[in-house]
Amino acid sequence: MRAFRGDHVRDVWIDRLIDHPDLAS
């Protein structure tokens, strides 16, 4: 995956980890 809107993708990924803590393990 290319570095496209890195900050936005990172924020979305963090939100996913918060919504689905099981994926963070």
Coordinates of N, CA and C in Angstrom, one line a residue:
M1 N 0.8 -1.2 0.0 CA 0.0 0.0 0.0 C 0.9 1.2 0.0
R2 N 0.6 2.2 -0.9 CA 1.4 3.4 -1.0 C 1.1 4.3 0.2
A3 N 2.0 5.2 0.4 CA 1.8 6.3 1.5 C 0.8 7.3 0.9
F4 N -0.4 7.1 0.9 CA -1.4 8.0 0.4 C -2.3 8.5 1.5
R5 N -2.2 9.8 1.8 CA -2.9 10.4 2.9 C -2.5 9.7 4.2
G6 N -1.2 9.5 4.4 CA -0.8 8.7 5.6 C -1.4 9.1 6.9
D7 N -1.6 10.4 7.1 CA -2.2 10.8 8.4 C -3.6 10.3 8.5
H8 N -4.4 10.5 7.4 CA -5.8 10.1 7.4 C -5.9 8.6 7.6
V9 N -5.1 7.8 6.9 CA -5.1 6.4 7.0 C -4.8 5.9 8.4
R10 N -3.8 6.6 9.0 CA -3.4 6.3 10.4 C -4.5 6.5 11.3
D11 N -5.2 7.7 11.2 CA -6.3 8.0 12.1 C -7.5 6.9 11.9
V12 N -7.8 6.5 10.7 CA -8.8 5.6 10.5 C -8.4 4.2 11.1
W13 N -7.1 3.9 10.9 CA -6.6 2.6 11.5 C -6.7 2.6 13.0
I14 N -6.4 3.8 13.6 CA -6.5 3.9 15.1 C -7.9 3.8 15.5
D15 N -8.8 4.4 14.7 CA -10.3 4.3 15.1 C -10.7 2.8 15.0
R16 N -10.2 2.1 14.0 CA -10.6 0.7 13.9 C -10.1 -0.1 15.1
L17 N -8.9 0.2 15.5 CA -8.3 -0.5 16.7 C -9.1 -0.2 17.9
I18 N -9.6 1.0 18.0 CA -10.5 1.4 19.2 C -11.8 0.6 19.1
D19 N -12.4 0.6 17.9 CA -13.7 -0.1 17.7 C -13.6 -1.6 17.8
H20 N -12.4 -2.1 17.4 CA -12.2 -3.6 17.4 C -10.9 -3.9 18.1
P21 N -10.9 -3.8 19.4 CA -9.7 -4.0 20.2 C -9.1 -5.4 20.0
D22 N -9.9 -6.4 19.6 CA -9.4 -7.7 19.3 C -8.3 -7.7 18.2
L23 N -8.5 -6.8 17.3 CA -7.5 -6.8 16.1 C -6.2 -6.2 16.6
A24 N -6.2 -5.5 17.7 CA -4.9 -4.9 18.2 C -4.0 -5.9 18.9
S25 N -4.6 -7.0 19.2 CA -3.8 -8.0 19.9 C -2.8 -8.7 19.0

